[in-house]
Structure formats: structure tokens, C-alpha cells
């Protein structure tokens, strides 16, 4: 498809387990962003990849969170030892060098 | 420091009326972009409209227009002829710099359109 895709759409896991969330950006978009959104809240910035530069990890809430971007395309957000407060919708977006970012449908994570 | 401020947490508007959503921003960079996104209850974030800091004219996209007042650092979204489907959360965002800038989002404004 032409848009940003994310998988899985929903993930239910048990506290303490690791999860991986995947993002496929729009082809040709060289910037990729991860955000977290709790119910009824705004967007919380997590991490940002821009071209070939080192990622901006300033929004990651703890060292349990990490992300990588392989080949300048697909990105994986990993949360280790999940906690109940990690429950949220995780949104991925991509953008060209300038202009708007476009969002994927999100992954709803529920930690039991 | 908060770079994007949306002071209206929520508002009601009657169908077919116009509504203005406030957004103020803070930057010292002469080059920046301003964006509005819509997030309906389904959760997807939909890009609505963009205004560049050097654009001379206010941006318009269909029923959406951006009232850009550079000196006041204001970028209000105007939705004309509101429809029931306009009920959603609206986010203002800014991207600083000529390129590769990180996006800063406001807290959002919840709009409810009533018949």
C-alpha cells in the first residue's frame, strides 16, 4: 500500500514479557517517528530517525524501550519487561525531508 | 518549554457553522512549518493542512483554512460549514528548521459538532 503500515494492530501481553512493534514507512520517506498515545491524551514523542543520522532518542521513557531502523526503511520498537503503564497506542509516522508527516493506524498495546 | 499551545481543551459547534481552533507557537528559528491534524474516535491521525513560515498567503484546503499571523506566532485553524463528521480531536504541530526537523505537537482540542 501507499501509506504507513504498522503491525500488529493489537497486542495483548503479560507483564514482564517483551514486545516488538513494527512500522513500514511510506516509500521514499527518510524520516520516521514513534509516538505513544494513552487514552484521551495527546501524543508523546518517543524516538525519531532522520536519514542516516543518529536517532533522536530523547523521548524514550526508560531503557526498557529501544528502536532500530534497518536499511533506512522498516523500524521496530521494542519494549522489554513490559509494565502495565506501557499500555497505550503506539503510533508510527514518516515524512520526507520537509513537509508533513503521515501516520500509520497504530498498534494498541495492552499489558495485563 | 511548551512550543505549541492549544488553549481550548474542548468546544461545541453547531452543524453548518464555522469554528476556529486556536494555536500559538514558540520558535526562534526563521524557518518552520505549521501543521494541523485531525484524529477521529477511530484513532487515525489525518493530515489536514500545512503553512510554511515563508508563505505569504494563508493556506487553504477545502473547508479548512489556516489563519497565519506570524508576528503573533499564531496559526489558527478555521473549519467552515461544520459537518457531523468533523467531530474529532484536532492537533496543531510545528516542525522547525529547513529540513529534518522534529515535530512538536500541542495538547489538542476536542471538537463536537451538534445537529
PDB file of C-alpha atoms in Angstrom:
ATOM      1  CA  UNK A   1       0.000   0.000   0.000  1.00  0.00           C
ATOM      2  CA  UNK A   2       0.916   3.633  -0.276  1.00  0.00           C
ATOM      3  CA  UNK A   3       0.536   4.558   3.378  1.00  0.00           C
ATOM      4  CA  UNK A   4       2.379   3.837   6.600  1.00  0.00           C
ATOM      5  CA  UNK A   5       1.613   0.385   7.900  1.00  0.00           C
ATOM      6  CA  UNK A   6       2.029  -0.967  11.409  1.00  0.00           C
ATOM      7  CA  UNK A   7       1.830  -4.429  12.835  1.00  0.00           C
ATOM      8  CA  UNK A   8       0.323  -5.899  14.820  1.00  0.00           C
ATOM      9  CA  UNK A   9      -2.790  -3.748  15.069  1.00  0.00           C
ATOM     10  CA  UNK A  10      -3.444  -5.088  18.542  1.00  0.00           C
ATOM     11  CA  UNK A  11      -1.131  -6.752  21.024  1.00  0.00           C
ATOM     12  CA  UNK A  12      -2.051  -8.171  24.391  1.00  0.00           C
ATOM     13  CA  UNK A  13       0.813  -9.324  26.552  1.00  0.00           C
ATOM     14  CA  UNK A  14       1.563 -10.242  30.116  1.00  0.00           C
ATOM     15  CA  UNK A  15       3.521  -8.019  32.427  1.00  0.00           C
ATOM     16  CA  UNK A  16       7.222  -8.764  32.168  1.00  0.00           C
ATOM     17  CA  UNK A  17       7.168 -10.035  28.590  1.00  0.00           C
ATOM     18  CA  UNK A  18       8.998  -8.337  25.717  1.00  0.00           C
ATOM     19  CA  UNK A  19       7.105  -6.986  22.693  1.00  0.00           C
ATOM     20  CA  UNK A  20       8.125  -5.835  19.240  1.00  0.00           C
ATOM     21  CA  UNK A  21       6.107  -3.372  17.217  1.00  0.00           C
ATOM     22  CA  UNK A  22       6.782  -2.913  13.525  1.00  0.00           C
ATOM     23  CA  UNK A  23       6.448   0.092  11.246  1.00  0.00           C
ATOM     24  CA  UNK A  24       6.702   0.212   7.448  1.00  0.00           C
ATOM     25  CA  UNK A  25       7.048   3.831   6.332  1.00  0.00           C
ATOM     26  CA  UNK A  26       5.942   5.351   3.059  1.00  0.00           C
ATOM     27  CA  UNK A  27       8.447   4.510   0.348  1.00  0.00           C
ATOM     28  CA  UNK A  28      10.942   7.326  -0.097  1.00  0.00           C
ATOM     29  CA  UNK A  29      10.268   8.911   3.274  1.00  0.00           C
ATOM     30  CA  UNK A  30      13.560   9.216   5.061  1.00  0.00           C
ATOM     31  CA  UNK A  31      12.329  10.381   8.454  1.00  0.00           C
ATOM     32  CA  UNK A  32      10.481   8.035  10.800  1.00  0.00           C
ATOM     33  CA  UNK A  33       8.896   8.792  14.154  1.00  0.00           C
ATOM     34  CA  UNK A  34       7.436   6.808  17.024  1.00  0.00           C
ATOM     35  CA  UNK A  35       4.858   8.269  19.387  1.00  0.00           C
ATOM     36  CA  UNK A  36       2.805   6.908  22.247  1.00  0.00           C
ATOM     37  CA  UNK A  37      -0.741   7.966  22.982  1.00  0.00           C
ATOM     38  CA  UNK A  38      -2.580   6.997  26.127  1.00  0.00           C
ATOM     39  CA  UNK A  39      -6.373   7.022  26.153  1.00  0.00           C
ATOM     40  CA  UNK A  40      -7.718  10.541  25.730  1.00  0.00           C
ATOM     41  CA  UNK A  41      -4.252  12.073  25.808  1.00  0.00           C
ATOM     42  CA  UNK A  42      -2.006  13.827  23.344  1.00  0.00           C
ATOM     43  CA  UNK A  43       0.990  12.453  21.526  1.00  0.00           C
ATOM     44  CA  UNK A  44       4.103  11.582  23.470  1.00  0.00           C
ATOM     45  CA  UNK A  45       7.222  11.653  21.315  1.00  0.00           C
ATOM     46  CA  UNK A  46       9.440   8.596  21.706  1.00  0.00           C
ATOM     47  CA  UNK A  47      12.134   8.456  19.043  1.00  0.00           C
ATOM     48  CA  UNK A  48      12.957   9.937  15.660  1.00  0.00           C
ATOM     49  CA  UNK A  49      15.125   8.642  12.819  1.00  0.00           C
ATOM     50  CA  UNK A  50      16.301  11.149  10.227  1.00  0.00           C
ATOM     51  CA  UNK A  51      18.133   9.959   7.160  1.00  0.00           C
ATOM     52  CA  UNK A  52      21.499   8.478   8.040  1.00  0.00           C
ATOM     53  CA  UNK A  53      21.964  10.471  11.238  1.00  0.00           C
ATOM     54  CA  UNK A  54      21.941   9.028  14.727  1.00  0.00           C
ATOM     55  CA  UNK A  55      18.375   8.763  16.022  1.00  0.00           C
ATOM     56  CA  UNK A  56      16.944  11.266  18.494  1.00  0.00           C
ATOM     57  CA  UNK A  57      16.090   9.047  21.462  1.00  0.00           C
ATOM     58  CA  UNK A  58      15.256  11.862  23.832  1.00  0.00           C
ATOM     59  CA  UNK A  59      11.637  10.780  24.295  1.00  0.00           C
ATOM     60  CA  UNK A  60      12.204   7.178  25.294  1.00  0.00           C
ATOM     61  CA  UNK A  61      10.761   6.875  28.823  1.00  0.00           C
ATOM     62  CA  UNK A  62      13.177   4.247  30.099  1.00  0.00           C
ATOM     63  CA  UNK A  63      15.950   1.917  28.993  1.00  0.00           C
ATOM     64  CA  UNK A  64      13.334  -0.788  28.516  1.00  0.00           C
ATOM     65  CA  UNK A  65      12.413   0.977  25.283  1.00  0.00           C
ATOM     66  CA  UNK A  66      14.566   0.776  22.175  1.00  0.00           C
ATOM     67  CA  UNK A  67      14.081   1.112  18.446  1.00  0.00           C
ATOM     68  CA  UNK A  68      16.004   0.398  15.334  1.00  0.00           C
ATOM     69  CA  UNK A  69      15.574   1.135  11.706  1.00  0.00           C
ATOM     70  CA  UNK A  70      17.020  -1.311   9.230  1.00  0.00           C
ATOM     71  CA  UNK A  71      18.138  -0.266   5.777  1.00  0.00           C
ATOM     72  CA  UNK A  72      16.614   3.157   6.189  1.00  0.00           C
ATOM     73  CA  UNK A  73      13.132   1.697   5.910  1.00  0.00           C
ATOM     74  CA  UNK A  74      11.343  -0.622   8.340  1.00  0.00           C
ATOM     75  CA  UNK A  75      11.529   0.203  12.029  1.00  0.00           C
ATOM     76  CA  UNK A  76      10.962  -1.943  15.087  1.00  0.00           C
ATOM     77  CA  UNK A  77      10.119  -0.569  18.521  1.00  0.00           C
ATOM     78  CA  UNK A  78      10.979  -3.000  21.290  1.00  0.00           C
ATOM     79  CA  UNK A  79       9.688  -2.807  24.832  1.00  0.00           C
ATOM     80  CA  UNK A  80      11.388  -5.144  27.271  1.00  0.00           C
ATOM     81  CA  UNK A  81       9.858  -6.369  30.526  1.00  0.00           C
ATOM     82  CA  UNK A  82       6.563  -4.654  29.800  1.00  0.00           C
ATOM     83  CA  UNK A  83       4.704  -2.898  32.594  1.00  0.00           C
ATOM     84  CA  UNK A  84       1.013  -2.055  32.843  1.00  0.00           C
ATOM     85  CA  UNK A  85       1.799   1.635  32.370  1.00  0.00           C
ATOM     86  CA  UNK A  86       3.157   0.775  28.918  1.00  0.00           C
ATOM     87  CA  UNK A  87      -0.414   0.121  27.765  1.00  0.00           C
ATOM     88  CA  UNK A  88      -1.183   2.671  25.051  1.00  0.00           C
ATOM     89  CA  UNK A  89      -1.497   3.120  21.321  1.00  0.00           C
ATOM     90  CA  UNK A  90       1.886   3.303  19.631  1.00  0.00           C
ATOM     91  CA  UNK A  91       1.844   5.426  16.513  1.00  0.00           C
ATOM     92  CA  UNK A  92       4.450   5.482  13.782  1.00  0.00           C
ATOM     93  CA  UNK A  93       4.772   8.265  11.226  1.00  0.00           C
ATOM     94  CA  UNK A  94       7.052   9.001   8.318  1.00  0.00           C
ATOM     95  CA  UNK A  95       7.879  12.139   6.414  1.00  0.00           C
ATOM     96  CA  UNK A  96      10.046  13.361   3.588  1.00  0.00           C
ATOM     97  CA  UNK A  97      12.882  15.769   4.299  1.00  0.00           C
ATOM     98  CA  UNK A  98      10.416  18.661   4.524  1.00  0.00           C
ATOM     99  CA  UNK A  99       6.663  18.768   4.825  1.00  0.00           C
ATOM    100  CA  UNK A 100       4.069  16.844   6.736  1.00  0.00           C
ATOM    101  CA  UNK A 101       4.392  13.524   8.464  1.00  0.00           C
ATOM    102  CA  UNK A 102       1.903  10.793   7.740  1.00  0.00           C
ATOM    103  CA  UNK A 103       0.747   8.362  10.373  1.00  0.00           C
ATOM    104  CA  UNK A 104       0.094   4.680  10.457  1.00  0.00           C
ATOM    105  CA  UNK A 105      -3.019   3.198  12.055  1.00  0.00           C
ATOM    106  CA  UNK A 106      -1.208   2.452  15.298  1.00  0.00           C
ATOM    107  CA  UNK A 107      -0.661  -0.599  17.471  1.00  0.00           C
ATOM    108  CA  UNK A 108      -2.839  -0.888  20.552  1.00  0.00           C
ATOM    109  CA  UNK A 109      -0.757  -2.481  23.297  1.00  0.00           C
ATOM    110  CA  UNK A 110      -2.413  -3.901  26.375  1.00  0.00           C
ATOM    111  CA  UNK A 111      -0.262  -5.186  29.215  1.00  0.00           C
ATOM    112  CA  UNK A 112      -2.135  -7.411  31.645  1.00  0.00           C
TER     113      UNK A 112
ATOM    114  CA  UNK B   1       9.176  24.783  27.449  1.00  0.00           C
ATOM    115  CA  UNK B   2       5.944  24.176  25.587  1.00  0.00           C
ATOM    116  CA  UNK B   3       6.439  25.077  21.950  1.00  0.00           C
ATOM    117  CA  UNK B   4       2.856  24.566  20.795  1.00  0.00           C
ATOM    118  CA  UNK B   5      -0.075  25.779  22.865  1.00  0.00           C
ATOM    119  CA  UNK B   6      -3.697  24.915  22.248  1.00  0.00           C
ATOM    120  CA  UNK B   7      -5.739  26.675  24.898  1.00  0.00           C
ATOM    121  CA  UNK B   8      -9.140  25.173  24.099  1.00  0.00           C
ATOM    122  CA  UNK B   9      -9.459  21.662  25.523  1.00  0.00           C
ATOM    123  CA  UNK B  10     -12.900  21.239  24.004  1.00  0.00           C
ATOM    124  CA  UNK B  11     -15.619  23.033  22.135  1.00  0.00           C
ATOM    125  CA  UNK B  12     -19.069  22.523  20.745  1.00  0.00           C
ATOM    126  CA  UNK B  13     -20.153  23.862  17.378  1.00  0.00           C
ATOM    127  CA  UNK B  14     -23.437  23.630  15.533  1.00  0.00           C
ATOM    128  CA  UNK B  15     -23.622  21.958  12.192  1.00  0.00           C
ATOM    129  CA  UNK B  16     -23.063  24.346   9.246  1.00  0.00           C
ATOM    130  CA  UNK B  17     -21.352  26.936  11.432  1.00  0.00           C
ATOM    131  CA  UNK B  18     -17.691  27.865  11.270  1.00  0.00           C
ATOM    132  CA  UNK B  19     -15.298  27.111  14.103  1.00  0.00           C
ATOM    133  CA  UNK B  20     -11.843  28.470  14.896  1.00  0.00           C
ATOM    134  CA  UNK B  21      -9.307  26.384  16.776  1.00  0.00           C
ATOM    135  CA  UNK B  22      -6.526  28.333  18.421  1.00  0.00           C
ATOM    136  CA  UNK B  23      -2.845  27.500  18.194  1.00  0.00           C
ATOM    137  CA  UNK B  24       0.141  29.551  19.258  1.00  0.00           C
ATOM    138  CA  UNK B  25       3.737  28.519  18.847  1.00  0.00           C
ATOM    139  CA  UNK B  26       7.154  29.477  20.069  1.00  0.00           C
ATOM    140  CA  UNK B  27      10.306  29.343  17.995  1.00  0.00           C
ATOM    141  CA  UNK B  28      13.333  31.467  17.249  1.00  0.00           C
ATOM    142  CA  UNK B  29      14.035  29.638  14.005  1.00  0.00           C
ATOM    143  CA  UNK B  30      13.063  31.741  10.976  1.00  0.00           C
ATOM    144  CA  UNK B  31      12.205  28.619   9.001  1.00  0.00           C
ATOM    145  CA  UNK B  32       9.445  26.369  10.261  1.00  0.00           C
ATOM    146  CA  UNK B  33       6.271  24.621   9.204  1.00  0.00           C
ATOM    147  CA  UNK B  34       2.918  24.512  10.908  1.00  0.00           C
ATOM    148  CA  UNK B  35       0.512  21.605  10.555  1.00  0.00           C
ATOM    149  CA  UNK B  36      -2.937  20.595  11.664  1.00  0.00           C
ATOM    150  CA  UNK B  37      -4.054  17.019  12.150  1.00  0.00           C
ATOM    151  CA  UNK B  38      -7.463  15.512  12.826  1.00  0.00           C
ATOM    152  CA  UNK B  39      -7.930  12.431  14.969  1.00  0.00           C
ATOM    153  CA  UNK B  40     -11.458  10.993  14.912  1.00  0.00           C
ATOM    154  CA  UNK B  41     -12.617   8.496  17.503  1.00  0.00           C
ATOM    155  CA  UNK B  42     -11.326   5.704  15.270  1.00  0.00           C
ATOM    156  CA  UNK B  43      -7.818   6.831  16.193  1.00  0.00           C
ATOM    157  CA  UNK B  44      -6.112   7.528  12.899  1.00  0.00           C
ATOM    158  CA  UNK B  45      -4.187  10.778  12.570  1.00  0.00           C
ATOM    159  CA  UNK B  46      -5.182  12.616   9.408  1.00  0.00           C
ATOM    160  CA  UNK B  47      -3.073  15.430   7.976  1.00  0.00           C
ATOM    161  CA  UNK B  48      -5.268  18.443   7.154  1.00  0.00           C
ATOM    162  CA  UNK B  49      -3.237  21.494   6.227  1.00  0.00           C
ATOM    163  CA  UNK B  50       0.254  22.972   6.148  1.00  0.00           C
ATOM    164  CA  UNK B  51       1.625  26.510   6.404  1.00  0.00           C
ATOM    165  CA  UNK B  52       5.262  27.378   5.809  1.00  0.00           C
ATOM    166  CA  UNK B  53       6.840  30.252   7.703  1.00  0.00           C
ATOM    167  CA  UNK B  54       7.772  31.993   4.460  1.00  0.00           C
ATOM    168  CA  UNK B  55       4.403  31.541   2.817  1.00  0.00           C
ATOM    169  CA  UNK B  56       2.832  34.895   2.055  1.00  0.00           C
ATOM    170  CA  UNK B  57      -0.709  33.654   1.852  1.00  0.00           C
ATOM    171  CA  UNK B  58      -2.792  31.688   4.317  1.00  0.00           C
ATOM    172  CA  UNK B  59      -3.126  28.030   3.425  1.00  0.00           C
ATOM    173  CA  UNK B  60      -6.492  26.639   2.425  1.00  0.00           C
ATOM    174  CA  UNK B  61      -7.652  23.088   1.777  1.00  0.00           C
ATOM    175  CA  UNK B  62     -11.319  22.750   1.010  1.00  0.00           C
ATOM    176  CA  UNK B  63     -13.255  23.712   4.139  1.00  0.00           C
ATOM    177  CA  UNK B  64     -10.055  24.120   6.136  1.00  0.00           C
ATOM    178  CA  UNK B  65      -8.080  27.334   6.245  1.00  0.00           C
ATOM    179  CA  UNK B  66      -5.170  28.379   8.395  1.00  0.00           C
ATOM    180  CA  UNK B  67      -5.196  31.896   9.800  1.00  0.00           C
ATOM    181  CA  UNK B  68      -1.459  32.548   9.997  1.00  0.00           C
ATOM    182  CA  UNK B  69      -0.407  35.597  11.999  1.00  0.00           C
ATOM    183  CA  UNK B  70       3.360  35.442  12.050  1.00  0.00           C
ATOM    184  CA  UNK B  71       4.011  38.409  14.302  1.00  0.00           C
ATOM    185  CA  UNK B  72       1.658  36.977  16.923  1.00  0.00           C
ATOM    186  CA  UNK B  73       3.010  33.460  16.391  1.00  0.00           C
ATOM    187  CA  UNK B  74      -0.492  32.233  15.839  1.00  0.00           C
ATOM    188  CA  UNK B  75      -1.738  29.540  13.439  1.00  0.00           C
ATOM    189  CA  UNK B  76      -5.434  29.084  13.997  1.00  0.00           C
ATOM    190  CA  UNK B  77      -7.429  26.506  12.059  1.00  0.00           C
ATOM    191  CA  UNK B  78     -10.773  27.569  10.673  1.00  0.00           C
ATOM    192  CA  UNK B  79     -13.287  24.919   9.682  1.00  0.00           C
ATOM    193  CA  UNK B  80     -16.114  26.359   7.637  1.00  0.00           C
ATOM    194  CA  UNK B  81     -19.605  24.860   7.330  1.00  0.00           C
ATOM    195  CA  UNK B  82     -19.039  22.265  10.055  1.00  0.00           C
ATOM    196  CA  UNK B  83     -20.286  18.752   9.456  1.00  0.00           C
ATOM    197  CA  UNK B  84     -21.062  15.985  11.941  1.00  0.00           C
ATOM    198  CA  UNK B  85     -18.027  14.132  10.613  1.00  0.00           C
ATOM    199  CA  UNK B  86     -15.798  16.962  11.785  1.00  0.00           C
ATOM    200  CA  UNK B  87     -16.247  15.795  15.378  1.00  0.00           C
ATOM    201  CA  UNK B  88     -12.746  14.787  16.397  1.00  0.00           C
ATOM    202  CA  UNK B  89      -9.620  15.805  18.272  1.00  0.00           C
ATOM    203  CA  UNK B  90      -7.546  18.375  16.424  1.00  0.00           C
ATOM    204  CA  UNK B  91      -3.809  18.747  16.938  1.00  0.00           C
ATOM    205  CA  UNK B  92      -1.590  21.642  15.935  1.00  0.00           C
ATOM    206  CA  UNK B  93       2.065  20.826  15.233  1.00  0.00           C
ATOM    207  CA  UNK B  94       5.268  22.613  14.282  1.00  0.00           C
ATOM    208  CA  UNK B  95       8.429  21.474  12.552  1.00  0.00           C
ATOM    209  CA  UNK B  96      11.431  23.746  12.981  1.00  0.00           C
ATOM    210  CA  UNK B  97      14.267  24.208  10.554  1.00  0.00           C
ATOM    211  CA  UNK B  98      14.645  23.872   6.817  1.00  0.00           C
ATOM    212  CA  UNK B  99      14.690  20.114   6.945  1.00  0.00           C
ATOM    213  CA  UNK B 100      14.811  17.088   9.201  1.00  0.00           C
ATOM    214  CA  UNK B 101      13.103  18.964  11.985  1.00  0.00           C
ATOM    215  CA  UNK B 102      11.352  17.102  14.775  1.00  0.00           C
ATOM    216  CA  UNK B 103       7.618  17.708  15.102  1.00  0.00           C
ATOM    217  CA  UNK B 104       6.216  19.312  18.240  1.00  0.00           C
ATOM    218  CA  UNK B 105       2.526  18.711  18.969  1.00  0.00           C
ATOM    219  CA  UNK B 106       0.023  20.646  21.019  1.00  0.00           C
ATOM    220  CA  UNK B 107      -2.280  19.019  23.549  1.00  0.00           C
ATOM    221  CA  UNK B 108      -5.208  19.041  21.152  1.00  0.00           C
ATOM    222  CA  UNK B 109      -8.736  20.455  21.019  1.00  0.00           C
ATOM    223  CA  UNK B 110     -11.770  18.170  21.119  1.00  0.00           C
ATOM    224  CA  UNK B 111     -14.473  19.398  18.741  1.00  0.00           C
ATOM    225  CA  UNK B 112     -18.037  18.143  18.930  1.00  0.00           C
ATOM    226  CA  UNK B 113     -20.386  19.125  16.133  1.00  0.00           C
ATOM    227  CA  UNK B 114     -24.047  19.102  17.121  1.00  0.00           C
ATOM    228  CA  UNK B 115     -27.056  18.859  14.785  1.00  0.00           C
TER     229      UNK B 115
END
